[in-house]
């Protein structure tokens, strides 16, 4: 069973006016629900290194007249064009198991995060099921240890279904 990104987002107490960055946003499954919650006073940054994905998101935002999503073409391991200390939440979904240097992603996450900002980590569990067989996976405890090294400590674990783990860390 999978838990929908929208269910995860709805459990995070996102407020009108919040600023959120989704590093490695993929098809936008987190950015669109976040966009509704942050409202006109907030902003959602959709960061991905695939231009065609961002083009699709831009078409969706135009089609549905969404003005609070900004797409940024960037590798999550590089410095984005997001202002330092500006984000209330950074989303790292199915990303950390794919990057070469997790430390660079965490450094960028920490740079753009406000004091007391939060990081949502969702990634694939290790396992033997057919769904997980050909996926890159990374041990949850390893991710928690890496984040702790950078001063990001787990605040709470979230339900994420049978194939993912999810938790919220705070700076």
Tab-separated table of N, CA, C and O in Angstrom, residues 27 31 36 43-44 49 51-52 56 63 71 77-78 99 103 107 118 124 126 138:
chain	number	residue	atom	x	y	z
A	27	UNK	N	7.300	14.722	-10.732
A	27	UNK	CA	6.063	15.103	-11.412
A	27	UNK	C	5.203	16.113	-10.646
A	27	UNK	O	4.141	16.489	-11.105
A	31	UNK	N	4.169	19.328	-4.764
A	31	UNK	CA	4.087	20.784	-4.924
A	31	UNK	C	2.660	21.297	-5.116
A	31	UNK	O	2.316	22.357	-4.608
A	36	UNK	N	-1.781	24.718	-2.642
A	36	UNK	CA	-3.116	25.042	-2.098
A	36	UNK	C	-3.016	25.504	-0.652
A	36	UNK	O	-3.697	26.436	-0.239
A	43	UNK	N	4.731	30.479	-1.169
A	43	UNK	CA	5.431	30.132	-2.402
A	43	UNK	C	5.913	28.696	-2.297
A	43	UNK	O	6.287	28.229	-1.222
A	44	UNK	N	5.897	28.017	-3.440
A	44	UNK	CA	6.425	26.667	-3.529
A	44	UNK	C	7.450	26.652	-4.661
A	44	UNK	O	7.134	27.011	-5.794
A	49	UNK	N	16.284	18.597	-12.025
A	49	UNK	CA	17.328	18.741	-13.037
A	49	UNK	C	16.862	18.320	-14.423
A	49	UNK	O	17.616	18.356	-15.385
A	51	UNK	N	14.535	19.340	-17.402
A	51	UNK	CA	13.787	20.473	-17.948
A	51	UNK	C	12.378	20.084	-18.400
A	51	UNK	O	11.420	20.833	-18.194
A	52	UNK	N	12.235	18.872	-18.967
A	52	UNK	CA	10.916	18.449	-19.446
A	52	UNK	C	9.916	18.291	-18.301
A	52	UNK	O	8.724	18.565	-18.463
A	56	UNK	N	6.446	20.570	-17.886
A	56	UNK	CA	5.122	19.990	-17.613
A	56	UNK	C	4.470	20.697	-16.421
A	56	UNK	O	3.288	21.037	-16.456
A	63	UNK	N	-2.309	26.285	-16.881
A	63	UNK	CA	-3.652	25.751	-17.155
A	63	UNK	C	-4.610	26.020	-15.995
A	63	UNK	O	-5.773	26.363	-16.207
A	71	UNK	N	9.333	27.239	-10.744
A	71	UNK	CA	10.203	26.118	-11.108
A	71	UNK	C	11.644	26.603	-11.257
A	71	UNK	O	11.892	27.707	-11.732
A	77	UNK	N	22.069	18.707	-5.658
A	77	UNK	CA	23.401	18.704	-5.043
A	77	UNK	C	24.131	20.031	-5.258
A	77	UNK	O	25.213	20.230	-4.726
A	78	UNK	N	23.523	20.920	-6.056
A	78	UNK	CA	24.132	22.223	-6.339
A	78	UNK	C	23.399	23.316	-5.575
A	78	UNK	O	22.301	23.108	-5.057
A	99	UNK	N	21.014	10.338	-5.195
A	99	UNK	CA	22.108	11.285	-5.389
A	99	UNK	C	23.461	10.668	-5.027
A	99	UNK	O	23.529	9.742	-4.223
A	103	UNK	N	25.507	14.594	1.408
A	103	UNK	CA	25.971	15.741	2.180
A	103	UNK	C	25.724	17.058	1.473
A	103	UNK	O	25.317	18.041	2.094
A	107	UNK	N	23.481	20.046	2.864
A	107	UNK	CA	24.040	21.406	3.025
A	107	UNK	C	23.152	22.446	2.354
A	107	UNK	O	22.893	23.513	2.920
A	118	UNK	N	11.613	22.928	8.809
A	118	UNK	CA	11.480	21.472	8.845
A	118	UNK	C	11.856	20.859	7.499
A	118	UNK	O	11.758	21.504	6.459
A	124	UNK	N	12.433	5.246	-0.297
A	124	UNK	CA	12.121	3.822	-0.431
A	124	UNK	C	12.750	3.014	0.687
A	124	UNK	O	13.927	3.160	0.981
A	126	UNK	N	14.199	-0.446	2.308
A	126	UNK	CA	14.906	-1.606	1.788
A	126	UNK	C	13.968	-2.799	1.902
A	126	UNK	O	13.169	-2.878	2.833
A	138	UNK	N	17.965	3.374	0.450
A	138	UNK	CA	18.955	3.786	1.436
A	138	UNK	C	18.347	3.583	2.819
A	138	UNK	O	17.183	3.917	3.042
